[in-house]
């Protein structure tokens, strides 16, 4: 408590900011007071440490040069060159838009092929590929009533090599439809039936080719319905089953 008044002036004393008479008085006190002497020594050492640390991180001339180069103003491009770049960018955007529209139109039908193939494969890989199991078309057809917003006919298979295994619901781009499974010489064929107007886009039958897949496919539109016949059976079998459906419709 005796040295509180002295410690309030300690920083000014160390920095030499006290009047000359006060500096002499403080010198005499520090020499005779051990706590104030230790406190003064600690503060002097701290100031020296800060000074050393400050010189340690002084930026070099090379660092200053790099900073000046990075913040130096960049030369502005001429109006003519900027105009050329703007025109080129506009042309790229126009070409990209036209190309995207063309590719999107051509790839829409191909997307249907992939989705139909995925439905076919997923169904055959399922532990329960059909929801209604029957070889009788008069049993399978009524099962779809109330489940899909349309009606369709199933062909008579008498005197043919095809046999009906059953059916289930199918969805193409959230559009409900019928999925029928037929068998011919140990090959399974899927027949999908959807309402044409419910599909998101009109299909281009000439572009519907599953060449990239290991399946044969035939599709057509009849009576407002879109039919897909797909499977790993021969093209002749796919065509024969398609003709039976066309005749039944």
PDB file of C-alpha atoms in Angstrom:
ATOM      1  CA  UNK A   1       0.000   0.000   0.000  1.00  0.00           C
ATOM      2  CA  UNK A   2       2.952   2.309   0.795  1.00  0.00           C
ATOM      3  CA  UNK A   3       4.243   1.936  -2.853  1.00  0.00           C
ATOM      4  CA  UNK A   4       0.901   2.323  -4.661  1.00  0.00           C
ATOM      5  CA  UNK A   5       1.541   5.976  -5.433  1.00  0.00           C
ATOM      6  CA  UNK A   6       4.965   5.073  -6.801  1.00  0.00           C
ATOM      7  CA  UNK A   7       3.698   2.207  -8.994  1.00  0.00           C
ATOM      8  CA  UNK A   8       1.197   4.507 -10.661  1.00  0.00           C
ATOM      9  CA  UNK A   9       4.173   6.460 -12.062  1.00  0.00           C
ATOM     10  CA  UNK A  10       6.337   3.426 -12.838  1.00  0.00           C
ATOM     11  CA  UNK A  11       5.629   3.284 -16.587  1.00  0.00           C
ATOM     12  CA  UNK A  12       6.287   7.003 -16.975  1.00  0.00           C
ATOM     13  CA  UNK A  13       9.511   6.580 -15.038  1.00  0.00           C
ATOM     14  CA  UNK A  14      10.733   3.733 -17.237  1.00  0.00           C
ATOM     15  CA  UNK A  15       9.909   5.722 -20.380  1.00  0.00           C
ATOM     16  CA  UNK A  16      11.689   8.800 -18.969  1.00  0.00           C
ATOM     17  CA  UNK A  17       8.578  10.907 -19.102  1.00  0.00           C
ATOM     18  CA  UNK A  18       8.665  12.241 -15.525  1.00  0.00           C
ATOM     19  CA  UNK A  19      10.029  15.696 -14.723  1.00  0.00           C
ATOM     20  CA  UNK A  20      13.745  15.758 -13.863  1.00  0.00           C
ATOM     21  CA  UNK A  21      13.124  16.318 -10.135  1.00  0.00           C
ATOM     22  CA  UNK A  22      10.620  13.426  -9.990  1.00  0.00           C
ATOM     23  CA  UNK A  23      13.041  11.158 -11.904  1.00  0.00           C
ATOM     24  CA  UNK A  24      15.735  11.737  -9.253  1.00  0.00           C
ATOM     25  CA  UNK A  25      13.275  11.065  -6.458  1.00  0.00           C
ATOM     26  CA  UNK A  26      12.024   7.895  -8.167  1.00  0.00           C
ATOM     27  CA  UNK A  27      15.623   6.680  -8.692  1.00  0.00           C
ATOM     28  CA  UNK A  28      16.251   6.968  -4.971  1.00  0.00           C
ATOM     29  CA  UNK A  29      13.030   5.117  -4.152  1.00  0.00           C
ATOM     30  CA  UNK A  30      13.671   2.220  -6.580  1.00  0.00           C
ATOM     31  CA  UNK A  31      17.128   1.672  -5.090  1.00  0.00           C
ATOM     32  CA  UNK A  32      15.714   1.402  -1.580  1.00  0.00           C
ATOM     33  CA  UNK A  33      12.423  -0.460  -2.386  1.00  0.00           C
ATOM     34  CA  UNK A  34      12.842  -4.060  -3.476  1.00  0.00           C
ATOM     35  CA  UNK A  35       9.231  -4.606  -4.764  1.00  0.00           C
ATOM     36  CA  UNK A  36       9.348  -1.480  -6.921  1.00  0.00           C
ATOM     37  CA  UNK A  37      12.813  -2.379  -8.137  1.00  0.00           C
ATOM     38  CA  UNK A  38      11.673  -5.890  -9.198  1.00  0.00           C
ATOM     39  CA  UNK A  39       8.583  -4.476 -10.845  1.00  0.00           C
ATOM     40  CA  UNK A  40      10.625  -1.917 -12.785  1.00  0.00           C
ATOM     41  CA  UNK A  41      13.086  -4.607 -13.927  1.00  0.00           C
ATOM     42  CA  UNK A  42      10.251  -6.876 -15.151  1.00  0.00           C
ATOM     43  CA  UNK A  43       8.691  -4.065 -17.157  1.00  0.00           C
ATOM     44  CA  UNK A  44      12.004  -3.117 -18.739  1.00  0.00           C
ATOM     45  CA  UNK A  45      12.600  -6.736 -19.779  1.00  0.00           C
ATOM     46  CA  UNK A  46       9.095  -6.950 -21.275  1.00  0.00           C
ATOM     47  CA  UNK A  47       9.660  -3.815 -23.346  1.00  0.00           C
ATOM     48  CA  UNK A  48      12.959  -5.177 -24.663  1.00  0.00           C
ATOM     49  CA  UNK A  49      11.308  -8.485 -25.595  1.00  0.00           C
ATOM     50  CA  UNK A  50       8.600  -6.670 -27.523  1.00  0.00           C
ATOM     51  CA  UNK A  51      11.205  -4.607 -29.361  1.00  0.00           C
ATOM     52  CA  UNK A  52      13.161  -7.727 -30.346  1.00  0.00           C
ATOM     53  CA  UNK A  53      10.019  -9.474 -31.530  1.00  0.00           C
ATOM     54  CA  UNK A  54       9.070  -6.459 -33.594  1.00  0.00           C
ATOM     55  CA  UNK A  55      12.416  -6.412 -35.389  1.00  0.00           C
ATOM     56  CA  UNK A  56      12.194 -10.193 -35.932  1.00  0.00           C
ATOM     57  CA  UNK A  57       9.126  -9.863 -38.107  1.00  0.00           C
ATOM     58  CA  UNK A  58      10.219  -6.850 -40.113  1.00  0.00           C
ATOM     59  CA  UNK A  59       9.314  -7.512 -43.796  1.00  0.00           C
ATOM     60  CA  UNK A  60      12.208  -7.989 -46.164  1.00  0.00           C
ATOM     61  CA  UNK A  61      12.766  -5.912 -49.270  1.00  0.00           C
ATOM     62  CA  UNK A  62      11.732  -8.859 -51.482  1.00  0.00           C
ATOM     63  CA  UNK A  63       8.467  -9.274 -49.573  1.00  0.00           C
ATOM     64  CA  UNK A  64       7.707  -5.567 -49.929  1.00  0.00           C
ATOM     65  CA  UNK A  65       8.348  -5.797 -53.691  1.00  0.00           C
ATOM     66  CA  UNK A  66       5.928  -8.740 -54.114  1.00  0.00           C
ATOM     67  CA  UNK A  67       3.221  -6.952 -52.155  1.00  0.00           C
ATOM     68  CA  UNK A  68       3.611  -3.801 -54.230  1.00  0.00           C
ATOM     69  CA  UNK A  69       3.363  -5.798 -57.452  1.00  0.00           C
ATOM     70  CA  UNK A  70       0.220  -7.586 -56.250  1.00  0.00           C
ATOM     71  CA  UNK A  71      -1.588  -4.360 -55.380  1.00  0.00           C
ATOM     72  CA  UNK A  72      -0.371  -2.346 -58.367  1.00  0.00           C
ATOM     73  CA  UNK A  73      -3.237  -1.342 -60.715  1.00  0.00           C
ATOM     74  CA  UNK A  74      -3.598  -3.650 -63.726  1.00  0.00           C
ATOM     75  CA  UNK A  75      -3.451  -2.124 -67.193  1.00  0.00           C
ATOM     76  CA  UNK A  76      -6.938  -1.713 -68.630  1.00  0.00           C
ATOM     77  CA  UNK A  77      -7.786  -3.506 -71.860  1.00  0.00           C
ATOM     78  CA  UNK A  78      -8.650  -1.470 -74.867  1.00  0.00           C
ATOM     79  CA  UNK A  79     -12.304  -1.083 -75.819  1.00  0.00           C
ATOM     80  CA  UNK A  80     -11.780  -2.964 -79.069  1.00  0.00           C
ATOM     81  CA  UNK A  81     -10.334  -6.048 -77.397  1.00  0.00           C
ATOM     82  CA  UNK A  82     -13.033  -6.057 -74.718  1.00  0.00           C
ATOM     83  CA  UNK A  83     -15.715  -5.797 -77.407  1.00  0.00           C
ATOM     84  CA  UNK A  84     -14.253  -8.820 -79.213  1.00  0.00           C
ATOM     85  CA  UNK A  85     -14.302 -10.882 -76.019  1.00  0.00           C
ATOM     86  CA  UNK A  86     -17.907  -9.870 -75.340  1.00  0.00           C
ATOM     87  CA  UNK A  87     -19.009 -10.928 -78.828  1.00  0.00           C
ATOM     88  CA  UNK A  88     -17.154 -14.240 -78.520  1.00  0.00           C
ATOM     89  CA  UNK A  89     -18.782 -14.943 -75.157  1.00  0.00           C
ATOM     90  CA  UNK A  90     -22.224 -14.162 -76.575  1.00  0.00           C
ATOM     91  CA  UNK A  91     -21.660 -16.529 -79.502  1.00  0.00           C
ATOM     92  CA  UNK A  92     -20.578 -19.295 -77.124  1.00  0.00           C
ATOM     93  CA  UNK A  93     -23.750 -18.838 -75.062  1.00  0.00           C
ATOM     94  CA  UNK A  94     -25.968 -18.937 -78.152  1.00  0.00           C
ATOM     95  CA  UNK A  95     -24.292 -22.048 -79.542  1.00  0.00           C
ATOM     96  CA  UNK A  96     -24.477 -23.723 -76.136  1.00  0.00           C
ATOM     97  CA  UNK A  97     -28.188 -22.987 -75.827  1.00  0.00           C
ATOM     98  CA  UNK A  98     -28.956 -24.341 -79.296  1.00  0.00           C
ATOM     99  CA  UNK A  99     -26.839 -27.440 -78.696  1.00  0.00           C
ATOM    100  CA  UNK A 100     -28.469 -28.111 -75.328  1.00  0.00           C
ATOM    101  CA  UNK A 101     -31.921 -27.858 -76.882  1.00  0.00           C
ATOM    102  CA  UNK A 102     -30.983 -30.221 -79.695  1.00  0.00           C
ATOM    103  CA  UNK A 103     -29.327 -32.763 -77.414  1.00  0.00           C
ATOM    104  CA  UNK A 104     -32.213 -32.571 -74.947  1.00  0.00           C
ATOM    105  CA  UNK A 105     -34.698 -33.310 -77.727  1.00  0.00           C
ATOM    106  CA  UNK A 106     -32.711 -36.235 -79.049  1.00  0.00           C
ATOM    107  CA  UNK A 107     -31.948 -37.683 -75.611  1.00  0.00           C
ATOM    108  CA  UNK A 108     -35.555 -37.551 -74.325  1.00  0.00           C
ATOM    109  CA  UNK A 109     -36.563 -40.732 -76.159  1.00  0.00           C
ATOM    110  CA  UNK A 110     -33.337 -42.434 -75.164  1.00  0.00           C
ATOM    111  CA  UNK A 111     -34.155 -41.705 -71.538  1.00  0.00           C
ATOM    112  CA  UNK A 112     -37.420 -43.605 -71.914  1.00  0.00           C
ATOM    113  CA  UNK A 113     -35.509 -46.612 -73.252  1.00  0.00           C
ATOM    114  CA  UNK A 114     -33.192 -46.576 -70.224  1.00  0.00           C
ATOM    115  CA  UNK A 115     -36.076 -46.231 -67.762  1.00  0.00           C
ATOM    116  CA  UNK A 116     -38.053 -49.035 -69.414  1.00  0.00           C
ATOM    117  CA  UNK A 117     -34.970 -51.277 -69.354  1.00  0.00           C
ATOM    118  CA  UNK A 118     -34.400 -50.446 -65.673  1.00  0.00           C
ATOM    119  CA  UNK A 119     -37.996 -51.369 -64.847  1.00  0.00           C
ATOM    120  CA  UNK A 120     -37.643 -54.644 -66.742  1.00  0.00           C
ATOM    121  CA  UNK A 121     -34.396 -55.614 -64.981  1.00  0.00           C
ATOM    122  CA  UNK A 122     -35.573 -54.527 -61.528  1.00  0.00           C
ATOM    123  CA  UNK A 123     -38.757 -56.565 -61.856  1.00  0.00           C
ATOM    124  CA  UNK A 124     -36.993 -59.746 -62.925  1.00  0.00           C
ATOM    125  CA  UNK A 125     -34.470 -59.332 -60.091  1.00  0.00           C
ATOM    126  CA  UNK A 126     -37.246 -58.923 -57.524  1.00  0.00           C
ATOM    127  CA  UNK A 127     -38.209 -61.790 -55.233  1.00  0.00           C
ATOM    128  CA  UNK A 128     -41.865 -61.096 -56.173  1.00  0.00           C
ATOM    129  CA  UNK A 129     -41.853 -59.932 -59.797  1.00  0.00           C
ATOM    130  CA  UNK A 130     -45.651 -59.904 -60.153  1.00  0.00           C
ATOM    131  CA  UNK A 131     -48.467 -58.736 -57.899  1.00  0.00           C
ATOM    132  CA  UNK A 132     -51.120 -60.812 -59.595  1.00  0.00           C
ATOM    133  CA  UNK A 133     -49.964 -64.319 -60.510  1.00  0.00           C
ATOM    134  CA  UNK A 134     -52.039 -65.960 -63.206  1.00  0.00           C
ATOM    135  CA  UNK A 135     -51.787 -67.378 -66.702  1.00  0.00           C
ATOM    136  CA  UNK A 136     -55.389 -66.399 -67.374  1.00  0.00           C
ATOM    137  CA  UNK A 137     -55.793 -63.034 -69.094  1.00  0.00           C
ATOM    138  CA  UNK A 138     -59.341 -62.783 -67.725  1.00  0.00           C
ATOM    139  CA  UNK A 139     -57.855 -62.783 -64.228  1.00  0.00           C
ATOM    140  CA  UNK A 140     -54.945 -60.431 -64.856  1.00  0.00           C
ATOM    141  CA  UNK A 141     -56.803 -57.741 -66.820  1.00  0.00           C
ATOM    142  CA  UNK A 142     -59.519 -57.073 -64.171  1.00  0.00           C
ATOM    143  CA  UNK A 143     -56.835 -56.759 -61.494  1.00  0.00           C
ATOM    144  CA  UNK A 144     -55.750 -53.415 -63.026  1.00  0.00           C
ATOM    145  CA  UNK A 145     -59.225 -51.891 -62.887  1.00  0.00           C
ATOM    146  CA  UNK A 146     -59.248 -48.932 -60.507  1.00  0.00           C
ATOM    147  CA  UNK A 147     -55.452 -48.931 -60.312  1.00  0.00           C
ATOM    148  CA  UNK A 148     -54.742 -47.246 -63.656  1.00  0.00           C
ATOM    149  CA  UNK A 149     -56.798 -44.568 -65.473  1.00  0.00           C
ATOM    150  CA  UNK A 150     -57.336 -46.589 -68.649  1.00  0.00           C
ATOM    151  CA  UNK A 151     -58.329 -50.020 -69.922  1.00  0.00           C
ATOM    152  CA  UNK A 152     -56.485 -52.299 -72.337  1.00  0.00           C
ATOM    153  CA  UNK A 153     -56.875 -55.723 -73.888  1.00  0.00           C
ATOM    154  CA  UNK A 154     -54.637 -58.743 -73.468  1.00  0.00           C
ATOM    155  CA  UNK A 155     -54.050 -61.045 -76.456  1.00  0.00           C
ATOM    156  CA  UNK A 156     -55.200 -64.625 -76.761  1.00  0.00           C
ATOM    157  CA  UNK A 157     -52.098 -66.832 -76.487  1.00  0.00           C
ATOM    158  CA  UNK A 158     -53.624 -70.064 -77.677  1.00  0.00           C
ATOM    159  CA  UNK A 159     -51.597 -71.693 -80.453  1.00  0.00           C
ATOM    160  CA  UNK A 160     -48.604 -69.466 -79.594  1.00  0.00           C
ATOM    161  CA  UNK A 161     -45.343 -70.117 -77.776  1.00  0.00           C
ATOM    162  CA  UNK A 162     -46.000 -67.375 -75.240  1.00  0.00           C
ATOM    163  CA  UNK A 163     -47.357 -67.834 -71.734  1.00  0.00           C
ATOM    164  CA  UNK A 164     -48.566 -65.170 -69.327  1.00  0.00           C
ATOM    165  CA  UNK A 165     -46.920 -65.164 -65.900  1.00  0.00           C
ATOM    166  CA  UNK A 166     -48.794 -62.246 -64.309  1.00  0.00           C
ATOM    167  CA  UNK A 167     -48.750 -58.487 -63.909  1.00  0.00           C
ATOM    168  CA  UNK A 168     -47.940 -55.587 -61.632  1.00  0.00           C
ATOM    169  CA  UNK A 169     -48.125 -51.813 -61.452  1.00  0.00           C
ATOM    170  CA  UNK A 170     -45.405 -49.761 -63.137  1.00  0.00           C
ATOM    171  CA  UNK A 171     -44.505 -46.066 -63.084  1.00  0.00           C
ATOM    172  CA  UNK A 172     -42.720 -44.159 -65.853  1.00  0.00           C
ATOM    173  CA  UNK A 173     -41.782 -40.663 -64.762  1.00  0.00           C
ATOM    174  CA  UNK A 174     -44.519 -40.909 -62.089  1.00  0.00           C
ATOM    175  CA  UNK A 175     -47.075 -41.984 -64.709  1.00  0.00           C
ATOM    176  CA  UNK A 176     -48.974 -45.164 -63.632  1.00  0.00           C
ATOM    177  CA  UNK A 177     -49.210 -48.029 -66.067  1.00  0.00           C
ATOM    178  CA  UNK A 178     -49.480 -51.795 -66.432  1.00  0.00           C
ATOM    179  CA  UNK A 179     -46.533 -54.167 -66.466  1.00  0.00           C
ATOM    180  CA  UNK A 180     -47.146 -57.659 -67.844  1.00  0.00           C
ATOM    181  CA  UNK A 181     -44.611 -60.484 -67.927  1.00  0.00           C
ATOM    182  CA  UNK A 182     -44.593 -63.194 -70.554  1.00  0.00           C
ATOM    183  CA  UNK A 183     -42.418 -66.233 -71.010  1.00  0.00           C
ATOM    184  CA  UNK A 184     -41.150 -67.749 -74.248  1.00  0.00           C
ATOM    185  CA  UNK A 185     -38.544 -70.526 -74.333  1.00  0.00           C
ATOM    186  CA  UNK A 186     -37.193 -69.608 -70.873  1.00  0.00           C
ATOM    187  CA  UNK A 187     -36.919 -65.928 -71.819  1.00  0.00           C
ATOM    188  CA  UNK A 188     -38.936 -63.338 -69.915  1.00  0.00           C
ATOM    189  CA  UNK A 189     -40.477 -60.462 -71.842  1.00  0.00           C
ATOM    190  CA  UNK A 190     -41.951 -57.350 -70.246  1.00  0.00           C
ATOM    191  CA  UNK A 191     -44.892 -55.529 -71.801  1.00  0.00           C
ATOM    192  CA  UNK A 192     -45.539 -52.015 -70.480  1.00  0.00           C
ATOM    193  CA  UNK A 193     -48.730 -50.098 -71.228  1.00  0.00           C
ATOM    194  CA  UNK A 194     -49.086 -46.377 -70.436  1.00  0.00           C
ATOM    195  CA  UNK A 195     -51.539 -43.673 -71.346  1.00  0.00           C
ATOM    196  CA  UNK A 196     -49.918 -41.712 -74.177  1.00  0.00           C
ATOM    197  CA  UNK A 197     -51.167 -38.292 -73.066  1.00  0.00           C
ATOM    198  CA  UNK A 198     -49.856 -38.822 -69.526  1.00  0.00           C
ATOM    199  CA  UNK A 199     -46.266 -39.249 -70.670  1.00  0.00           C
ATOM    200  CA  UNK A 200     -44.169 -36.077 -70.343  1.00  0.00           C
ATOM    201  CA  UNK A 201     -43.199 -35.902 -74.020  1.00  0.00           C
ATOM    202  CA  UNK A 202     -44.139 -37.334 -77.386  1.00  0.00           C
ATOM    203  CA  UNK A 203     -41.833 -40.196 -78.240  1.00  0.00           C
ATOM    204  CA  UNK A 204     -39.912 -40.423 -81.462  1.00  0.00           C
ATOM    205  CA  UNK A 205     -40.137 -44.114 -82.293  1.00  0.00           C
ATOM    206  CA  UNK A 206     -37.320 -43.881 -84.833  1.00  0.00           C
ATOM    207  CA  UNK A 207     -34.882 -42.843 -82.098  1.00  0.00           C
ATOM    208  CA  UNK A 208     -35.956 -45.529 -79.647  1.00  0.00           C
ATOM    209  CA  UNK A 209     -33.161 -48.023 -80.095  1.00  0.00           C
ATOM    210  CA  UNK A 210     -31.747 -50.170 -77.261  1.00  0.00           C
ATOM    211  CA  UNK A 211     -28.513 -50.824 -79.150  1.00  0.00           C
ATOM    212  CA  UNK A 212     -26.527 -49.863 -76.092  1.00  0.00           C
ATOM    213  CA  UNK A 213     -28.494 -52.433 -74.041  1.00  0.00           C
ATOM    214  CA  UNK A 214     -28.603 -56.222 -74.151  1.00  0.00           C
ATOM    215  CA  UNK A 215     -32.344 -56.174 -74.887  1.00  0.00           C
ATOM    216  CA  UNK A 216     -34.612 -56.023 -77.891  1.00  0.00           C
ATOM    217  CA  UNK A 217     -37.400 -53.472 -77.845  1.00  0.00           C
ATOM    218  CA  UNK A 218     -40.476 -52.571 -79.841  1.00  0.00           C
ATOM    219  CA  UNK A 219     -42.805 -49.699 -79.051  1.00  0.00           C
ATOM    220  CA  UNK A 220     -45.860 -48.194 -80.703  1.00  0.00           C
ATOM    221  CA  UNK A 221     -48.874 -45.993 -80.002  1.00  0.00           C
ATOM    222  CA  UNK A 222     -52.393 -47.343 -80.484  1.00  0.00           C
ATOM    223  CA  UNK A 223     -55.758 -46.192 -79.213  1.00  0.00           C
ATOM    224  CA  UNK A 224     -54.230 -43.471 -77.043  1.00  0.00           C
ATOM    225  CA  UNK A 225     -51.937 -45.972 -75.305  1.00  0.00           C
ATOM    226  CA  UNK A 226     -48.183 -46.405 -75.532  1.00  0.00           C
ATOM    227  CA  UNK A 227     -46.883 -49.984 -75.595  1.00  0.00           C
ATOM    228  CA  UNK A 228     -43.339 -51.177 -74.852  1.00  0.00           C
ATOM    229  CA  UNK A 229     -42.266 -54.788 -75.444  1.00  0.00           C
ATOM    230  CA  UNK A 230     -38.742 -55.455 -74.139  1.00  0.00           C
ATOM    231  CA  UNK A 231     -36.676 -58.490 -73.262  1.00  0.00           C
ATOM    232  CA  UNK A 232     -33.613 -60.601 -74.069  1.00  0.00           C
ATOM    233  CA  UNK A 233     -35.657 -62.816 -76.381  1.00  0.00           C
ATOM    234  CA  UNK A 234     -34.974 -62.736 -80.114  1.00  0.00           C
ATOM    235  CA  UNK A 235     -36.204 -59.812 -82.215  1.00  0.00           C
ATOM    236  CA  UNK A 236     -38.609 -62.219 -83.870  1.00  0.00           C
ATOM    237  CA  UNK A 237     -40.205 -63.160 -80.548  1.00  0.00           C
ATOM    238  CA  UNK A 238     -40.470 -59.505 -79.534  1.00  0.00           C
ATOM    239  CA  UNK A 239     -42.141 -58.710 -82.849  1.00  0.00           C
ATOM    240  CA  UNK A 240     -44.516 -61.680 -82.583  1.00  0.00           C
ATOM    241  CA  UNK A 241     -45.714 -60.678 -79.117  1.00  0.00           C
ATOM    242  CA  UNK A 242     -46.101 -57.075 -80.260  1.00  0.00           C
ATOM    243  CA  UNK A 243     -48.279 -58.215 -83.167  1.00  0.00           C
ATOM    244  CA  UNK A 244     -50.505 -60.190 -80.773  1.00  0.00           C
ATOM    245  CA  UNK A 245     -51.059 -57.038 -78.684  1.00  0.00           C
ATOM    246  CA  UNK A 246     -51.734 -54.939 -81.774  1.00  0.00           C
ATOM    247  CA  UNK A 247     -54.330 -57.437 -82.932  1.00  0.00           C
ATOM    248  CA  UNK A 248     -56.000 -57.558 -79.486  1.00  0.00           C
ATOM    249  CA  UNK A 249     -56.259 -53.778 -79.360  1.00  0.00           C
TER     250      UNK A 249
END
